[in-house]
Amino acid sequence: MPTVRFQLDGAPVSVDVAPDTPLLYVLREQLGLSNPHFGCGLAQCGACTVHLDGEPLRACVAPAASVEGHAVTTLRGLGSPEHPHPVQQAWLEEQVPQCGYCVNGWLMTAAALLKHQPKATDAELRQGLAGLKCRCGTHLSILRAIKRAQLMINGGAST
Amino acid sequence: MSGFSRREFLLASGALVVAVSTPAPAALLAADGALVSGALPAPGELDSWLAILPDGSVQACFGKMDMGHALEVSIAQIVAEELDVAVSQVALVMGDTMTTCNQGGASGSTGIALGAKPLRNAAAEARRLLLQAAARSLSADVGELEVREGVVSIRGRSTASVTYAALIGGQRFNAPVEWNKATGNGMDIKVQATPKHPSQYRLVGTSVPRRDVAGKVFGTRDFVTDIRLPGLLHARMIRPPKAGQTIAHVDEASVAALPGVRVVHEQELLAVVAEHEWTAVQAARALAVTWADSTPPTRWPGHEQLHARLRAAPALKREVTLNHGDVEAVFATATRVIEAEYDWPLQSHASMGPACAVADVRADQATVWTGSQKPHAVRDGVAKLLALPPERVRAVWVMGPGSYGRNDAGDAAMDAAWLSGRLGHPVRVQGTRWEGTAWDPKGPACAHRARAALDASGNVIAYDFTARGLSRVGVMFHEADPRDTLTGMALGMPLNSDLGLGAPAESYGFAAKRLAWEVVAPLQERYSPLRTSHLRDPLGPEVHFGSEQFIDELAAAAHQDPVEFRLRYLTAPRDLAVVRAAAERAGWTPHAGPRRERGPGDVLKGRGISFAQRSDTTVAVIAEVEVSPSTGRIWARRFVVAHDCGLVINPRGLTQTIEGNIVQGLSRTLFEEVHFDAEQVLSVDWASYPILELADAPETVDVVLINPTQAPPSGAGEPTMRCVPAAVANAFYDATGVRLRRAPFTAARVKAALKTHA
């Protein structure tokens, strides 16, 4: 079975896996990560999102071979309780999640969006985060949290 | 206590990775390291409800679970309040059948209203016993003592003190409490202690932050999907692709090329199992099955013809829930009769991920990790399925990918247990998106009819509302019997269909009034993807979509303002109060008939109100919408909610729970309808079963919390949701002068409605 090598949250990994195996299963089963999550397997919900070289990737449909030689970042690599990413800090302060299963997708996608558009308007956020699902309906908290994260990133009022 | 932590215990037992790491009372754990203790917690013992650990922290055992509504911290606040400890000193064990009593799981928004009662009583009783012990220890009278954060001291002499930990840390109370013999939601205990009066509360009523958020935000908290055991096998279930089909032949050779795949087949239960999850997914896709149509072939009406079918079908059961005055006689005297029909679609739980369960079945015991919101029901169901005594089965709730009633989690738990028993290995079952959307039990479709009699002055003199639809209990709303799951249905167990619906919950004082419901036959009896059961706020949005829109129609017919009209007829003081509070916060301008206010471009703006009760909670919702006739889009931009659920425990958690109700309710109102044709469910994923996304989220949900501290808590997990559909429909009417009597209000349906009335 071929070996796929890539950077995972900053450390090199190599996995023996059929090249067309979706990255999600490699991360969860071979590499033992609990994030990302399986939501649909169809790139329709975002629960499986990771970063590939800093850009959002739906791991449920990305073949493992496609990340060969690239850098994959998961929620674990985005930040930690000791060093949270601003979106994680904001999500925490706004107490966003209900069930929490979708959170991975929102955090990973929002972190990338704010990197490109740190001052995204309300309309740009609503458009830029299309394609992410939250079944519990925490959307108002999500918008509040992103605006809080923008304040942190843009050097506004500290929290 | 032996100092045996829960994690150590589980490590010793071979369950290497579990979601919960907090210790449980030693008294409730098996000292021999067995996975299953062989004894159920006894509600009549104080030790079954809480324990003081050696470090002075408090372990409370809660037989319900927090689905993300701040219930965990709220219960901790209540326990801490009674014990006079800090909230941070209280940890909860939730939903583990070996360590928690059967309080019914998450059910009917009763987490605080009913679920907190025995915990509150237990905490008060524990404090009483601890103060007795402290009095002996300090040679003082109980009346002289005070407690701060678990330290008991003689009032005015803080040097003379003793801690809860020193008094009992790690030991049993060995104290009986009087169990009311109820199991499930109604379980309660009587104790000698008197709990505090609300006027004494310091912690209850404050917005203590939730403790489950960090684990979700940093990905350090496990979901049921993350449970891993040594030797775990991954399974995928194979369901019939078309209505009523049965298995004619399974070609096992079709998956022979995939490593280590096993096919498990008994009657209509069919699964593929593999060591690696992706292999199981591939096997499920590759397995060649020949399906046979039922005789005669099962044919559904299709979603477009569903409501005609609901109206035409005979009522299998009719129940009149309210009947006063001679309704028919008064109708005969009417100057004017108003009539309307309202159609609500089948809806899916469409949880964020398809259900998952992990089961480890051994010769004489079983453990199941489940996302079901009723783990005690899972325990009982698995015990029946495997012919084990309930005390030899342990069900452990671990947060699943969403839970809004009887979703697909109960089926997954039963499938996993059956497969594990059959294979002699731990088994993890996870569904596909198709199963999560097309195969979960559905919220029932309805076709209501309403009529009212008006006199010459526009007074409502008679009112007659009949809710009609598929049963809310086409399958039971829990899985305490395997026959109520797909597993049992596939294995040929007897059917257990019941007939139930619901009537509007309000206090309109019409002189002659009749409320009734009628249930018609299911679309398919056995093993049906369109079976119906409880979906969040069962029958709430379905029924009040009709009844609260009809009230608006009557106000318009009587040329009265919708708020004034409600205030005129409502009779319960708390109902009147929420309607007034919502109108005041919204800055409601009285008006009769649609205003058709113009916004930018072709946009029309409107406001609508809706009101309903649920148990003892009462809610009024005002929606402000913008309608674009050219695109058909409705944007419900702002909501105002006035909410009275009795005593408020955690205002912030409550407010966010209400917001979630509004958004999920709005999604169901605008977007959600299960599509199906004669033989297939067509809503199979997020593209074919769209839900609300961020673009359509409201800008503001303005919540007025009415906090009558003298009224006991009555629940908030669901009541707001039932007000949303009619509030939006009534706002749409205010904006356009057109009624939307069929949900959801998709863009196509909005455009068609406006065109018809143009």
mmCIF file of N, CA and C in Angstrom, chain B residues 293-363:
data_model
loop_
_atom_site.group_PDB
_atom_site.id
_atom_site.type_symbol
_atom_site.label_atom_id
_atom_site.label_comp_id
_atom_site.label_asym_id
_atom_site.label_seq_id
_atom_site.Cartn_x
_atom_site.Cartn_y
_atom_site.Cartn_z
ATOM 1 N N ASP B 293 -40.042 -6.231 -4.631
ATOM 2 C CA ASP B 293 -41.158 -5.366 -4.240
ATOM 3 C C ASP B 293 -42.109 -6.130 -3.330
ATOM 4 N N SER B 294 -42.759 -5.392 -2.458
ATOM 5 C CA SER B 294 -43.793 -6.022 -1.638
ATOM 6 C C SER B 294 -44.992 -6.370 -2.508
ATOM 7 N N THR B 295 -45.845 -7.230 -2.013
ATOM 8 C CA THR B 295 -47.046 -7.609 -2.755
ATOM 9 C C THR B 295 -48.277 -7.213 -1.940
ATOM 10 N N PRO B 296 -49.111 -6.319 -2.430
ATOM 11 C CA PRO B 296 -48.897 -5.502 -3.624
ATOM 12 C C PRO B 296 -47.794 -4.492 -3.357
ATOM 13 N N PRO B 297 -47.226 -3.895 -4.407
ATOM 14 C CA PRO B 297 -46.154 -2.921 -4.206
ATOM 15 C C PRO B 297 -46.614 -1.760 -3.324
ATOM 16 N N THR B 298 -45.746 -1.330 -2.413
ATOM 17 C CA THR B 298 -46.061 -0.181 -1.566
ATOM 18 C C THR B 298 -45.954 1.084 -2.408
ATOM 19 N N ARG B 299 -46.962 1.922 -2.353
ATOM 20 C CA ARG B 299 -46.929 3.168 -3.112
ATOM 21 C C ARG B 299 -47.322 4.318 -2.193
ATOM 22 N N TRP B 300 -46.441 5.320 -2.128
ATOM 23 C CA TRP B 300 -46.742 6.513 -1.340
ATOM 24 C C TRP B 300 -47.412 7.559 -2.239
ATOM 25 N N PRO B 301 -48.081 8.542 -1.632
ATOM 26 C CA PRO B 301 -48.784 9.532 -2.463
ATOM 27 C C PRO B 301 -47.850 10.556 -3.108
ATOM 28 N N GLY B 302 -46.608 10.671 -2.637
ATOM 29 C CA GLY B 302 -45.740 11.761 -3.099
ATOM 30 C C GLY B 302 -46.030 13.013 -2.293
ATOM 31 N N HIS B 303 -45.014 13.850 -2.107
ATOM 32 C CA HIS B 303 -45.225 14.986 -1.190
ATOM 33 C C HIS B 303 -46.211 16.002 -1.717
ATOM 34 N N GLU B 304 -46.353 16.095 -3.052
ATOM 35 C CA GLU B 304 -47.299 17.089 -3.580
ATOM 36 C C GLU B 304 -48.746 16.664 -3.349
ATOM 37 N N GLN B 305 -48.982 15.369 -3.270
ATOM 38 C CA GLN B 305 -50.362 14.875 -3.054
ATOM 39 C C GLN B 305 -50.618 14.481 -1.599
ATOM 40 N N LEU B 306 -49.617 14.675 -0.759
ATOM 41 C CA LEU B 306 -49.725 14.188 0.613
ATOM 42 C C LEU B 306 -50.893 14.814 1.370
ATOM 43 N N HIS B 307 -51.056 16.118 1.223
ATOM 44 C CA HIS B 307 -52.072 16.782 2.046
ATOM 45 C C HIS B 307 -53.490 16.456 1.586
ATOM 46 N N ALA B 308 -53.653 16.241 0.286
ATOM 47 C CA ALA B 308 -54.965 15.772 -0.188
ATOM 48 C C ALA B 308 -55.275 14.419 0.443
ATOM 49 N N ARG B 309 -54.254 13.583 0.537
ATOM 50 C CA ARG B 309 -54.414 12.266 1.155
ATOM 51 C C ARG B 309 -54.768 12.406 2.640
ATOM 52 N N LEU B 310 -54.057 13.320 3.318
ATOM 53 C CA LEU B 310 -54.340 13.507 4.743
ATOM 54 C C LEU B 310 -55.775 13.967 4.967
ATOM 55 N N ARG B 311 -56.278 14.830 4.096
ATOM 56 C CA ARG B 311 -57.649 15.333 4.260
ATOM 57 C C ARG B 311 -58.691 14.254 3.951
ATOM 58 N N ALA B 312 -58.383 13.418 2.943
ATOM 59 C CA ALA B 312 -59.382 12.444 2.484
ATOM 60 C C ALA B 312 -59.413 11.180 3.350
ATOM 61 N N ALA B 313 -58.287 10.879 3.979
ATOM 62 C CA ALA B 313 -58.196 9.603 4.698
ATOM 63 C C ALA B 313 -59.118 9.600 5.919
ATOM 64 N N PRO B 314 -59.681 8.427 6.238
ATOM 65 C CA PRO B 314 -60.517 8.358 7.445
ATOM 66 C C PRO B 314 -59.673 8.559 8.699
ATOM 67 N N ALA B 315 -60.305 9.184 9.696
ATOM 68 C CA ALA B 315 -59.605 9.358 10.972
ATOM 69 C C ALA B 315 -59.596 8.034 11.718
ATOM 70 N N LEU B 316 -58.412 7.527 12.049
ATOM 71 C CA LEU B 316 -58.322 6.304 12.840
ATOM 72 C C LEU B 316 -58.584 6.601 14.308
ATOM 73 N N LYS B 317 -58.334 7.847 14.679
ATOM 74 C CA LYS B 317 -58.613 8.238 16.055
ATOM 75 C C LYS B 317 -58.933 9.726 16.067
ATOM 76 N N ARG B 318 -59.963 10.101 16.811
ATOM 77 C CA ARG B 318 -60.299 11.513 16.978
ATOM 78 C C ARG B 318 -60.452 11.775 18.462
ATOM 79 N N GLU B 319 -59.841 12.841 18.913
ATOM 80 C CA GLU B 319 -59.973 13.193 20.316
ATOM 81 C C GLU B 319 -60.333 14.668 20.418
ATOM 82 N N VAL B 320 -61.398 14.956 21.142
ATOM 83 C CA VAL B 320 -61.792 16.346 21.393
ATOM 84 C C VAL B 320 -61.157 16.741 22.720
ATOM 85 N N THR B 321 -60.267 17.699 22.670
ATOM 86 C CA THR B 321 -59.539 18.063 23.883
ATOM 87 C C THR B 321 -60.223 19.192 24.639
ATOM 88 N N LEU B 322 -61.088 19.920 23.963
ATOM 89 C CA LEU B 322 -61.832 20.996 24.630
ATOM 90 C C LEU B 322 -63.156 21.167 23.901
ATOM 91 N N ASN B 323 -64.225 21.271 24.663
ATOM 92 C CA ASN B 323 -65.539 21.428 24.023
ATOM 93 C C ASN B 323 -66.454 22.141 24.986
ATOM 94 N N HIS B 324 -66.619 23.424 24.788
ATOM 95 C CA HIS B 324 -67.616 24.074 25.641
ATOM 96 C C HIS B 324 -68.525 24.985 24.831
ATOM 97 N N GLY B 325 -69.736 25.108 25.314
ATOM 98 C CA GLY B 325 -70.779 25.773 24.550
ATOM 99 C C GLY B 325 -71.281 24.829 23.466
ATOM 100 N N ASP B 326 -72.375 25.211 22.842
ATOM 101 C CA ASP B 326 -72.938 24.390 21.767
ATOM 102 C C ASP B 326 -72.399 24.931 20.444
ATOM 103 N N VAL B 327 -71.228 24.422 20.062
ATOM 104 C CA VAL B 327 -70.506 25.006 18.930
ATOM 105 C C VAL B 327 -71.370 25.018 17.674
ATOM 106 N N GLU B 328 -71.963 23.879 17.356
ATOM 107 C CA GLU B 328 -72.723 23.797 16.099
ATOM 108 C C GLU B 328 -73.921 24.734 16.115
ATOM 109 N N ALA B 329 -74.596 24.826 17.252
ATOM 110 C CA ALA B 329 -75.770 25.701 17.349
ATOM 111 C C ALA B 329 -75.366 27.155 17.148
ATOM 112 N N VAL B 330 -74.233 27.530 17.707
ATOM 113 C CA VAL B 330 -73.810 28.929 17.553
ATOM 114 C C VAL B 330 -73.425 29.218 16.109
ATOM 115 N N PHE B 331 -72.765 28.244 15.456
ATOM 116 C CA PHE B 331 -72.421 28.448 14.040
ATOM 117 C C PHE B 331 -73.672 28.736 13.210
ATOM 118 N N ALA B 332 -74.770 28.092 13.586
ATOM 119 C CA ALA B 332 -76.004 28.277 12.828
ATOM 120 C C ALA B 332 -76.519 29.706 12.935
ATOM 121 N N THR B 333 -76.078 30.444 13.948
ATOM 122 C CA THR B 333 -76.558 31.822 14.134
ATOM 123 C C THR B 333 -75.571 32.852 13.597
ATOM 124 N N ALA B 334 -74.467 32.399 13.006
ATOM 125 C CA ALA B 334 -73.388 33.316 12.643
ATOM 126 C C ALA B 334 -73.803 34.288 11.543
ATOM 127 N N THR B 335 -73.289 35.509 11.646
ATOM 128 C CA THR B 335 -73.426 36.466 10.549
ATOM 129 C C THR B 335 -72.438 36.111 9.446
ATOM 130 N N ARG B 336 -71.263 35.646 9.925
ATOM 131 C CA ARG B 336 -70.203 35.359 8.975
ATOM 132 C C ARG B 336 -69.394 34.183 9.492
ATOM 133 N N VAL B 337 -69.034 33.278 8.620
ATOM 134 C CA VAL B 337 -68.190 32.141 9.000
ATOM 135 C C VAL B 337 -66.861 32.249 8.248
ATOM 136 N N ILE B 338 -65.770 32.187 8.993
ATOM 137 C CA ILE B 338 -64.431 32.213 8.397
ATOM 138 C C ILE B 338 -63.882 30.795 8.458
ATOM 139 N N GLU B 339 -63.306 30.321 7.361
ATOM 140 C CA GLU B 339 -62.746 28.967 7.342
ATOM 141 C C GLU B 339 -61.379 28.986 6.665
ATOM 142 N N ALA B 340 -60.530 28.112 7.117
ATOM 143 C CA ALA B 340 -59.222 27.994 6.460
ATOM 144 C C ALA B 340 -58.629 26.621 6.722
ATOM 145 N N GLU B 341 -57.712 26.231 5.852
ATOM 146 C CA GLU B 341 -56.961 24.983 6.018
ATOM 147 C C GLU B 341 -55.470 25.302 5.978
ATOM 148 N N TYR B 342 -54.717 24.535 6.757
ATOM 149 C CA TYR B 342 -53.272 24.795 6.866
ATOM 150 C C TYR B 342 -52.508 23.491 6.726
ATOM 151 N N ASP B 343 -51.521 23.496 5.854
ATOM 152 C CA ASP B 343 -50.770 22.276 5.557
ATOM 153 C C ASP B 343 -49.325 22.395 6.026
ATOM 154 N N TRP B 344 -48.901 21.420 6.805
ATOM 155 C CA TRP B 344 -47.521 21.379 7.290
ATOM 156 C C TRP B 344 -46.865 20.119 6.728
ATOM 157 N N PRO B 345 -45.615 20.215 6.280
ATOM 158 C CA PRO B 345 -44.974 19.074 5.606
ATOM 159 C C PRO B 345 -44.391 18.061 6.577
ATOM 160 N N LEU B 346 -44.011 16.904 6.048
ATOM 161 C CA LEU B 346 -43.130 15.999 6.770
ATOM 162 C C LEU B 346 -41.769 16.680 6.891
ATOM 163 N N GLN B 347 -41.167 16.564 8.055
ATOM 164 C CA GLN B 347 -39.841 17.159 8.228
ATOM 165 C C GLN B 347 -38.884 16.149 8.863
ATOM 166 N N SER B 348 -37.616 16.334 8.548
ATOM 167 C CA SER B 348 -36.567 15.430 9.045
ATOM 168 C C SER B 348 -35.836 16.069 10.223
ATOM 169 N N HIS B 349 -35.368 15.210 11.133
ATOM 170 C CA HIS B 349 -34.450 15.742 12.149
ATOM 171 C C HIS B 349 -33.195 16.286 11.479
ATOM 172 N N ALA B 350 -32.804 15.611 10.394
ATOM 173 C CA ALA B 350 -31.611 16.037 9.654
ATOM 174 C C ALA B 350 -30.525 16.506 10.604
ATOM 175 N N SER B 351 -30.165 15.638 11.528
ATOM 176 C CA SER B 351 -29.130 16.007 12.494
ATOM 177 C C SER B 351 -27.821 16.284 11.752
ATOM 178 N N MET B 352 -26.955 17.011 12.419
ATOM 179 C CA MET B 352 -25.733 17.502 11.774
ATOM 180 C C MET B 352 -24.910 16.357 11.180
ATOM 181 N N GLY B 353 -24.895 15.243 11.841
ATOM 182 C CA GLY B 353 -24.291 14.040 11.281
ATOM 183 C C GLY B 353 -25.267 12.898 11.438
ATOM 184 N N PRO B 354 -25.154 11.874 10.597
ATOM 185 C CA PRO B 354 -25.990 10.694 10.799
ATOM 186 C C PRO B 354 -25.622 10.030 12.130
ATOM 187 N N ALA B 355 -26.561 9.290 12.684
ATOM 188 C CA ALA B 355 -26.366 8.718 14.014
ATOM 189 C C ALA B 355 -25.231 7.706 14.029
ATOM 190 N N CYS B 356 -24.660 7.565 15.214
ATOM 191 C CA CYS B 356 -23.558 6.633 15.436
ATOM 192 C C CYS B 356 -23.763 6.005 16.810
ATOM 193 N N ALA B 357 -23.356 4.758 16.951
ATOM 194 C CA ALA B 357 -23.364 4.105 18.263
ATOM 195 C C ALA B 357 -22.251 3.069 18.277
ATOM 196 N N VAL B 358 -21.743 2.825 19.469
ATOM 197 C CA VAL B 358 -20.715 1.805 19.660
ATOM 198 C C VAL B 358 -21.228 0.843 20.720
ATOM 199 N N ALA B 359 -21.150 -0.449 20.433
ATOM 200 C CA ALA B 359 -21.624 -1.447 21.394
ATOM 201 C C ALA B 359 -20.552 -2.498 21.635
ATOM 202 N N ASP B 360 -20.454 -2.891 22.888
ATOM 203 C CA ASP B 360 -19.526 -3.963 23.278
ATOM 204 C C ASP B 360 -20.344 -5.000 24.034
ATOM 205 N N VAL B 361 -20.777 -6.021 23.315
ATOM 206 C CA VAL B 361 -21.648 -7.043 23.898
ATOM 207 C C VAL B 361 -20.808 -8.277 24.214
ATOM 208 N N ARG B 362 -20.891 -8.705 25.441
ATOM 209 C CA ARG B 362 -20.169 -9.913 25.857
ATOM 210 C C ARG B 362 -21.190 -10.964 26.294
ATOM 211 N N ALA B 363 -20.691 -12.066 26.804
ATOM 212 C CA ALA B 363 -21.586 -13.199 27.063
ATOM 213 C C ALA B 363 -22.745 -12.823 27.982
#
